[in-house]
PDB file of C-alpha atoms in Angstrom:
ATOM      1  CA  ASP A   1       4.506  -7.067  21.295  1.00  0.00           C
ATOM      2  CA  CYS A   2       2.795  -8.011  24.372  1.00  0.00           C
ATOM      3  CA  LEU A   3       2.180 -11.527  23.386  1.00  0.00           C
ATOM      4  CA  ARG A   4       5.830 -12.545  22.569  1.00  0.00           C
ATOM      5  CA  GLU A   5       6.935 -10.482  25.721  1.00  0.00           C
ATOM      6  CA  TYR A   6       4.349 -12.654  27.621  1.00  0.00           C
ATOM      7  CA  LEU A   7       5.754 -15.738  26.332  1.00  0.00           C
ATOM      8  CA  LYS A   8       9.360 -14.718  27.245  1.00  0.00           C
ATOM      9  CA  LYS A   9       8.168 -13.872  30.724  1.00  0.00           C
ATOM     10  CA  CYS A  10       6.469 -17.525  30.792  1.00  0.00           C
ATOM     11  CA  GLU A  11       9.711 -19.123  30.223  1.00  0.00           C
ATOM     12  CA  LYS A  12      11.306 -17.163  32.910  1.00  0.00           C
ATOM     13  CA  ASN A  13       8.542 -17.865  35.352  1.00  0.00           C
ATOM     14  CA  GLU A  14       8.067 -14.298  35.828  1.00  0.00           C
ATOM     15  CA  VAL A  15       4.196 -14.265  35.170  1.00  0.00           C
ATOM     16  CA  ASN A  16       1.228 -16.548  35.347  1.00  0.00           C
ATOM     17  CA  THR A  17       1.375 -19.076  32.527  1.00  0.00           C
ATOM     18  CA  LYS A  18      -2.326 -19.675  32.136  1.00  0.00           C
ATOM     19  CA  HIS A  19      -2.629 -18.340  28.656  1.00  0.00           C
ATOM     20  CA  GLN A  20       0.846 -19.700  27.623  1.00  0.00           C
ATOM     21  CA  GLU A  21      -0.462 -22.809  25.624  1.00  0.00           C
ATOM     22  CA  ILE A  22      -2.964 -20.999  23.803  1.00  0.00           C
ATOM     23  CA  VAL A  23      -0.846 -18.063  22.751  1.00  0.00           C
ATOM     24  CA  GLU A  24       2.004 -20.515  21.370  1.00  0.00           C
ATOM     25  CA  ASP A  25      -0.400 -22.410  19.264  1.00  0.00           C
ATOM     26  CA  CYS A  26      -1.780 -19.397  17.927  1.00  0.00           C
ATOM     27  CA  ILE A  27       1.563 -17.924  16.850  1.00  0.00           C
ATOM     28  CA  ASN A  28       2.971 -21.251  15.680  1.00  0.00           C
ATOM     29  CA  ASN A  29      -0.095 -21.772  13.349  1.00  0.00           C
ATOM     30  CA  GLY A  30      -0.673 -18.341  11.971  1.00  0.00           C
ATOM     31  CA  LYS A  31      -3.844 -17.944  13.974  1.00  0.00           C
ATOM     32  CA  ILE A  32      -5.513 -14.860  15.857  1.00  0.00           C
ATOM     33  CA  VAL A  33      -5.068 -15.121  19.467  1.00  0.00           C
ATOM     34  CA  PRO A  34      -8.566 -14.815  21.515  1.00  0.00           C
ATOM     35  CA  VAL A  35      -9.252 -11.061  22.069  1.00  0.00           C
ATOM     36  CA  ASP A  36      -9.886 -11.452  25.808  1.00  0.00           C
ATOM     37  CA  ILE A  37      -6.380 -12.892  26.345  1.00  0.00           C
ATOM     38  CA  THR A  38      -4.810 -10.218  23.888  1.00  0.00           C
ATOM     39  CA  LEU A  39      -6.443  -7.341  25.559  1.00  0.00           C
ATOM     40  CA  GLU A  40      -5.894  -8.716  29.109  1.00  0.00           C
ATOM     41  CA  LEU A  41      -2.218  -8.671  28.104  1.00  0.00           C
ATOM     42  CA  MET A  42      -2.259  -5.354  26.492  1.00  0.00           C
ATOM     43  CA  LYS A  43      -4.211  -3.458  29.087  1.00  0.00           C
ATOM     44  CA  ILE A  44      -1.655  -4.957  31.731  1.00  0.00           C
ATOM     45  CA  LYS A  45       1.321  -3.633  29.541  1.00  0.00           C
ATOM     46  CA  MET A  46      -0.400   0.041  29.237  1.00  0.00           C
ATOM     47  CA  GLU A  47      -1.177   0.263  32.891  1.00  0.00           C
ATOM     48  CA  SER A  48       2.419  -0.693  33.709  1.00  0.00           C
ATOM     49  CA  GLU A  49       3.994   1.690  31.432  1.00  0.00           C
ATOM     50  CA  ILE A  50       1.767   4.416  32.472  1.00  0.00           C
ATOM     51  CA  ALA A  51       2.533   3.638  36.226  1.00  0.00           C
ATOM     52  CA  LYS A  52       6.304   3.880  35.290  1.00  0.00           C
ATOM     53  CA  ARG A  53       5.655   7.424  33.631  1.00  0.00           C
ATOM     54  CA  LYS A  54       3.731   8.610  36.343  1.00  0.00           C
ATOM     55  CA  LYS A  55       6.711   7.425  38.729  1.00  0.00           C
ATOM     56  CA  GLN A  56       9.128   9.390  36.747  1.00  0.00           C
ATOM     57  CA  GLU A  57       7.006  12.294  36.595  1.00  0.00           C
ATOM     58  CA  HIS A  58       6.737  12.240  40.363  1.00  0.00           C
ATOM     59  CA  ASN A  59      10.476  12.236  40.630  1.00  0.00           C
ATOM     60  CA  GLU A  60      10.843  15.166  38.230  1.00  0.00           C
ATOM     61  CA  LEU A  61      10.224  18.810  38.407  1.00  0.00           C
ATOM     62  CA  SER A  62       6.925  19.537  36.464  1.00  0.00           C
ATOM     63  CA  ASP A  63       6.029  22.457  34.386  1.00  0.00           C
ATOM     64  CA  GLN A  64       3.153  24.292  35.993  1.00  0.00           C
ATOM     65  CA  GLY A  65       2.194  25.885  32.844  1.00  0.00           C
ATOM     66  CA  GLU A  66       1.640  22.654  30.991  1.00  0.00           C
ATOM     67  CA  ALA A  67      -1.582  22.153  29.284  1.00  0.00           C
ATOM     68  CA  GLY A  68      -4.385  20.414  30.967  1.00  0.00           C
ATOM     69  CA  VAL A  69      -5.836  16.964  30.528  1.00  0.00           C
ATOM     70  CA  GLU A  70      -7.486  16.349  27.093  1.00  0.00           C
ATOM     71  CA  LYS A  71     -11.195  15.871  26.986  1.00  0.00           C
ATOM     72  CA  LYS A  72     -12.031  12.379  26.444  1.00  0.00           C
ATOM     73  CA  LYS A  73     -13.980  11.922  23.102  1.00  0.00           C
ATOM     74  CA  ASP A  74     -15.272   8.672  21.124  1.00  0.00           C
ATOM     75  CA  SER A  75     -12.479   7.059  18.835  1.00  0.00           C
ATOM     76  CA  PHE A  76     -15.093   5.963  16.139  1.00  0.00           C
ATOM     77  CA  SER A  77     -18.432   7.135  14.764  1.00  0.00           C
ATOM     78  CA  PHE A  78     -20.228   4.256  16.279  1.00  0.00           C
ATOM     79  CA  LYS A  79     -20.240   2.558  19.598  1.00  0.00           C
ATOM     80  CA  LYS A  80     -20.223  -1.060  18.330  1.00  0.00           C
ATOM     81  CA  LEU A  81     -20.139  -2.927  15.194  1.00  0.00           C
ATOM     82  CA  ASP A  82     -23.238  -3.650  13.216  1.00  0.00           C
ATOM     83  CA  GLU A  83     -24.580  -3.996   9.858  1.00  0.00           C
ATOM     84  CA  ASN A  84     -24.752  -0.409   9.008  1.00  0.00           C
ATOM     85  CA  ALA A  85     -20.785  -0.095   9.862  1.00  0.00           C
ATOM     86  CA  ASN A  86     -19.916  -3.445   7.943  1.00  0.00           C
ATOM     87  CA  LEU A  87     -21.948  -2.373   4.802  1.00  0.00           C
ATOM     88  CA  LYS A  88     -19.649   0.914   4.292  1.00  0.00           C
ATOM     89  CA  ASN A  89     -16.761  -1.557   3.582  1.00  0.00           C
ATOM     90  CA  ILE A  90     -18.165  -2.721   0.224  1.00  0.00           C
ATOM     91  CA  ASN A  91     -16.390  -1.616  -3.015  1.00  0.00           C
ATOM     92  CA  ILE A  92     -13.488   0.432  -1.203  1.00  0.00           C
ATOM     93  CA  GLU A  93     -10.673  -1.151  -3.360  1.00  0.00           C
ATOM     94  CA  GLU A  94     -10.697   1.909  -5.534  1.00  0.00           C
ATOM     95  CA  TYR A  95     -10.144   4.144  -2.121  1.00  0.00           C
ATOM     96  CA  ASN A  96      -7.325   1.870  -1.048  1.00  0.00           C
ATOM     97  CA  ASN A  97      -5.464   2.458  -4.279  1.00  0.00           C
ATOM     98  CA  LYS A  98      -5.460   6.213  -3.890  1.00  0.00           C
ATOM     99  CA  LEU A  99      -3.543   5.971  -0.444  1.00  0.00           C
ATOM    100  CA  LYS A 100      -1.024   3.956  -2.289  1.00  0.00           C
ATOM    101  CA  TYR A 101       2.147   5.709  -3.529  1.00  0.00           C
ATOM    102  CA  VAL A 102       5.513   4.874  -4.942  1.00  0.00           C
ATOM    103  CA  ASN A 103       8.018   7.606  -3.832  1.00  0.00           C
ATOM    104  CA  ASN A 104       7.375   9.773  -0.670  1.00  0.00           C
ATOM    105  CA  ILE A 105       4.529   9.841   1.526  1.00  0.00           C
ATOM    106  CA  TYR A 106       4.099  13.630   1.385  1.00  0.00           C
ATOM    107  CA  GLU A 107       3.578  13.328  -2.419  1.00  0.00           C
ATOM    108  CA  ASN A 108       0.162  11.593  -1.972  1.00  0.00           C
ATOM    109  CA  LYS A 109      -2.593  14.238  -1.277  1.00  0.00           C
ATOM    110  CA  GLU A 110      -5.193  11.697  -0.082  1.00  0.00           C
ATOM    111  CA  VAL A 111      -2.761  10.659   2.849  1.00  0.00           C
ATOM    112  CA  LEU A 112      -1.927  14.289   3.481  1.00  0.00           C
ATOM    113  CA  GLU A 113      -5.540  15.077   3.584  1.00  0.00           C
ATOM    114  CA  ILE A 114      -6.147  12.399   6.359  1.00  0.00           C
ATOM    115  CA  LEU A 115      -3.563  13.709   8.305  1.00  0.00           C
ATOM    116  CA  LYS A 116      -4.729  17.152   8.287  1.00  0.00           C
ATOM    117  CA  ASN A 117      -8.346  15.771   9.261  1.00  0.00           C
ATOM    118  CA  ASN A 118      -6.705  13.953  12.478  1.00  0.00           C
ATOM    119  CA  LYS A 119      -4.813  16.750  13.683  1.00  0.00           C
ATOM    120  CA  CYS A 120      -4.520  16.559  17.456  1.00  0.00           C
ATOM    121  CA  GLU A 121      -5.931  19.184  19.121  1.00  0.00           C
ATOM    122  CA  GLN A 122      -3.937  18.835  22.385  1.00  0.00           C
ATOM    123  CA  LYS A 123      -1.104  16.753  23.245  1.00  0.00           C
ATOM    124  CA  ALA A 124      -1.873  13.402  24.743  1.00  0.00           C
ATOM    125  CA  LYS A 125      -0.103  12.669  27.986  1.00  0.00           C
ATOM    126  CA  TYR A 126       0.432   9.005  27.665  1.00  0.00           C
ATOM    127  CA  LYS A 127       1.003   7.373  24.129  1.00  0.00           C
ATOM    128  CA  PHE A 128       0.853   4.130  22.796  1.00  0.00           C
ATOM    129  CA  ILE A 129       1.727   2.314  19.600  1.00  0.00           C
ATOM    130  CA  ILE A 130      -0.547  -0.927  19.350  1.00  0.00           C
ATOM    131  CA  ASP A 131       1.493  -3.379  16.900  1.00  0.00           C
ATOM    132  CA  GLY A 132      -0.863  -5.630  14.853  1.00  0.00           C
ATOM    133  CA  PHE A 133      -4.310  -5.119  16.420  1.00  0.00           C
ATOM    134  CA  PRO A 134      -7.057  -5.391  16.025  1.00  0.00           C
ATOM    135  CA  ARG A 135      -6.846  -8.341  13.465  1.00  0.00           C
ATOM    136  CA  ASN A 136     -10.344  -9.198  13.000  1.00  0.00           C
ATOM    137  CA  TYR A 137     -13.971  -8.030  14.104  1.00  0.00           C
ATOM    138  CA  ASP A 138     -13.901  -9.929  17.311  1.00  0.00           C
ATOM    139  CA  ASN A 139     -10.579  -8.065  18.284  1.00  0.00           C
ATOM    140  CA  PHE A 140     -12.473  -4.883  17.312  1.00  0.00           C
ATOM    141  CA  ASN A 141     -15.623  -5.421  19.346  1.00  0.00           C
ATOM    142  CA  GLY A 142     -13.349  -6.496  22.047  1.00  0.00           C
ATOM    143  CA  TRP A 143     -11.437  -3.087  22.193  1.00  0.00           C
ATOM    144  CA  ILE A 144     -14.775  -1.151  21.947  1.00  0.00           C
ATOM    145  CA  ASN A 145     -16.338  -3.237  24.935  1.00  0.00           C
ATOM    146  CA  ILE A 146     -13.223  -3.688  27.197  1.00  0.00           C
ATOM    147  CA  ILE A 147     -10.992  -0.579  26.326  1.00  0.00           C
ATOM    148  CA  GLY A 148     -13.874   1.750  25.163  1.00  0.00           C
ATOM    149  CA  ASN A 149     -12.655   5.466  25.794  1.00  0.00           C
ATOM    150  CA  TYR A 150      -9.621   4.192  28.195  1.00  0.00           C
ATOM    151  CA  ALA A 151      -7.405   5.339  25.154  1.00  0.00           C
ATOM    152  CA  TYR A 152      -8.488   7.415  21.990  1.00  0.00           C
ATOM    153  CA  VAL A 153      -7.680   5.670  18.912  1.00  0.00           C
ATOM    154  CA  HIS A 154      -5.672   8.451  16.645  1.00  0.00           C
ATOM    155  CA  LEU A 155      -4.699   6.768  13.602  1.00  0.00           C
ATOM    156  CA  CYS A 156      -4.405   3.275  11.989  1.00  0.00           C
ATOM    157  CA  LEU A 157      -0.897   2.936  10.130  1.00  0.00           C
ATOM    158  CA  PHE A 158      -1.291   0.229   7.386  1.00  0.00           C
ATOM    159  CA  LEU A 159       2.293  -1.116   6.190  1.00  0.00           C
ATOM    160  CA  TYR A 160       1.275  -2.509   2.619  1.00  0.00           C
ATOM    161  CA  CYS A 161       3.812  -4.881   1.220  1.00  0.00           C
ATOM    162  CA  ASP A 162       3.882  -7.334  -1.713  1.00  0.00           C
ATOM    163  CA  GLU A 163       3.327 -10.760  -0.835  1.00  0.00           C
ATOM    164  CA  GLU A 164       6.786 -12.040  -2.548  1.00  0.00           C
ATOM    165  CA  ILE A 165       8.819  -9.284  -0.694  1.00  0.00           C
ATOM    166  CA  MET A 166       7.145 -10.354   2.750  1.00  0.00           C
ATOM    167  CA  ILE A 167       7.922 -14.083   2.153  1.00  0.00           C
ATOM    168  CA  GLU A 168      11.452 -13.388   1.313  1.00  0.00           C
ATOM    169  CA  ARG A 169      11.893 -11.056   4.273  1.00  0.00           C
ATOM    170  CA  CYS A 170      10.414 -13.548   7.031  1.00  0.00           C
ATOM    171  CA  MET A 171      12.229 -16.696   5.517  1.00  0.00           C
ATOM    172  CA  ASN A 172      15.651 -14.643   5.872  1.00  0.00           C
ATOM    173  CA  ARG A 173      14.381 -13.447   9.332  1.00  0.00           C
ATOM    174  CA  GLY A 174      13.582 -17.112  10.200  1.00  0.00           C
ATOM    175  CA  LEU A 175      17.209 -17.948   9.508  1.00  0.00           C
ATOM    176  CA  THR A 176      18.515 -15.821  12.343  1.00  0.00           C
ATOM    177  CA  CYS A 177      16.184 -14.680  14.720  1.00  0.00           C
ATOM    178  CA  GLY A 178      14.776 -18.324  15.693  1.00  0.00           C
ATOM    179  CA  ARG A 179      10.885 -17.349  15.122  1.00  0.00           C
ATOM    180  CA  VAL A 180       9.228 -20.871  14.857  1.00  0.00           C
ATOM    181  CA  ASP A 181       6.351 -19.242  12.661  1.00  0.00           C
ATOM    182  CA  ASP A 182       8.784 -18.000  10.001  1.00  0.00           C
ATOM    183  CA  ASN A 183       8.199 -20.932   7.621  1.00  0.00           C
ATOM    184  CA  MET A 184       6.104 -21.271   4.608  1.00  0.00           C
ATOM    185  CA  ASP A 185       3.537 -23.408   6.179  1.00  0.00           C
ATOM    186  CA  THR A 186       2.709 -20.938   8.788  1.00  0.00           C
ATOM    187  CA  LEU A 187       3.326 -17.849   6.416  1.00  0.00           C
ATOM    188  CA  LYS A 188       0.293 -19.237   3.749  1.00  0.00           C
ATOM    189  CA  LYS A 189      -1.952 -19.446   6.781  1.00  0.00           C
ATOM    190  CA  ARG A 190      -0.974 -16.183   8.047  1.00  0.00           C
ATOM    191  CA  PHE A 191      -1.526 -14.735   4.630  1.00  0.00           C
ATOM    192  CA  ASP A 192      -4.949 -16.478   4.380  1.00  0.00           C
ATOM    193  CA  THR A 193      -5.738 -14.860   7.905  1.00  0.00           C
ATOM    194  CA  HIS A 194      -4.631 -11.121   6.852  1.00  0.00           C
ATOM    195  CA  ASN A 195      -7.002 -11.246   3.744  1.00  0.00           C
ATOM    196  CA  ASN A 196      -9.895 -12.864   5.247  1.00  0.00           C
ATOM    197  CA  ASP A 197      -9.820 -11.262   8.611  1.00  0.00           C
ATOM    198  CA  CYS A 198      -7.285  -8.146   8.880  1.00  0.00           C
ATOM    199  CA  ILE A 199      -8.412  -6.388   5.641  1.00  0.00           C
ATOM    200  CA  PRO A 200     -11.976  -5.785   6.383  1.00  0.00           C
ATOM    201  CA  ILE A 201     -10.658  -4.021   9.618  1.00  0.00           C
ATOM    202  CA  ILE A 202      -8.528  -1.967   7.582  1.00  0.00           C
ATOM    203  CA  ASN A 203     -11.574  -0.856   5.485  1.00  0.00           C
ATOM    204  CA  LEU A 204     -13.215   0.053   8.707  1.00  0.00           C
ATOM    205  CA  PHE A 205     -10.299   2.544   9.523  1.00  0.00           C
ATOM    206  CA  LEU A 206     -10.457   3.846   6.168  1.00  0.00           C
ATOM    207  CA  ASN A 207     -14.197   4.343   6.387  1.00  0.00           C
ATOM    208  CA  GLU A 208     -13.657   6.510   9.607  1.00  0.00           C
ATOM    209  CA  ASN A 209     -10.660   8.526   7.946  1.00  0.00           C
ATOM    210  CA  LYS A 210      -8.163   7.203  10.087  1.00  0.00           C
ATOM    211  CA  CYS A 211      -5.875   4.832   7.960  1.00  0.00           C
ATOM    212  CA  ILE A 212      -2.884   6.014   6.570  1.00  0.00           C
ATOM    213  CA  PHE A 213      -0.985   3.777   3.862  1.00  0.00           C
ATOM    214  CA  ILE A 214       2.890   2.973   4.422  1.00  0.00           C
ATOM    215  CA  ASN A 215       4.763   1.583   1.364  1.00  0.00           C
ATOM    216  CA  ALA A 216       6.489  -1.092   3.238  1.00  0.00           C
ATOM    217  CA  ASN A 217       7.998  -2.524  -0.271  1.00  0.00           C
ATOM    218  CA  LYS A 218      10.646   0.430   0.453  1.00  0.00           C
ATOM    219  CA  ASN A 219      13.833  -0.132   2.180  1.00  0.00           C
ATOM    220  CA  ILE A 220      13.964   0.178   6.089  1.00  0.00           C
ATOM    221  CA  GLN A 221      15.287   3.657   6.324  1.00  0.00           C
ATOM    222  CA  ASP A 222      12.762   4.930   3.585  1.00  0.00           C
ATOM    223  CA  VAL A 223       9.955   3.294   5.442  1.00  0.00           C
ATOM    224  CA  TRP A 224      10.863   4.615   8.700  1.00  0.00           C
ATOM    225  CA  SER A 225      11.187   8.192   7.165  1.00  0.00           C
ATOM    226  CA  ASP A 226       7.533   7.831   6.115  1.00  0.00           C
ATOM    227  CA  ILE A 227       6.300   6.663   9.566  1.00  0.00           C
ATOM    228  CA  GLN A 228       8.289   9.478  11.056  1.00  0.00           C
ATOM    229  CA  TYR A 229       6.541  11.808   8.923  1.00  0.00           C
ATOM    230  CA  VAL A 230       3.297  10.677   9.818  1.00  0.00           C
ATOM    231  CA  PHE A 231       4.177  10.921  13.683  1.00  0.00           C
ATOM    232  CA  THR A 232       5.672  14.460  13.003  1.00  0.00           C
ATOM    233  CA  ASN A 233       2.487  15.761  11.447  1.00  0.00           C
ATOM    234  CA  MET A 234      -0.308  14.292  13.484  1.00  0.00           C
TER     235      MET A 234
END
């Protein structure tokens, strides 16, 4: 989480604190951090990790027979969000339900079909898991405009969970981890934000045939097993 990592570094005076107040306010009040700040911090993090990897590669003997660089390709069928892209998201609840499963992820044919259609043709050299982003249309537009084809978006994993279970987990986490946003007032705001802003983005990924549903109502090990299955079969 580049935002929380940024706040920790602010406390240690390791980075410029120009965004600290805004980021803290958004997290504490269940709001979405402005996209320009999020992407600025995200890209810094990505570039830092790539630099570390390149340094590591430089110090290691490389396999000369390794495959070449993967050709860049567009992540989505559109270059920008417009009315046509948004209109596709009407009445998609039925499709959402098809991707939900109770037992094992590999028993859901719709999920397997999405995995099959998004199979990697070549191994990407640098891979990232972007957690909790994009959260709204502003975030999504920001990604297209700022990141562009700097990174290819392969899949979106949507961990769906019943609200009652999420509340119980967050409240229990708040007792031990010290997160200031694990309280009922903030959680209610976060649920509203999720339903109003995040779900339309999930629908966009569904329309692009890029969304895999993960049943997060299950225990940690079972959820992790399903996620591993997706990563293994990408």
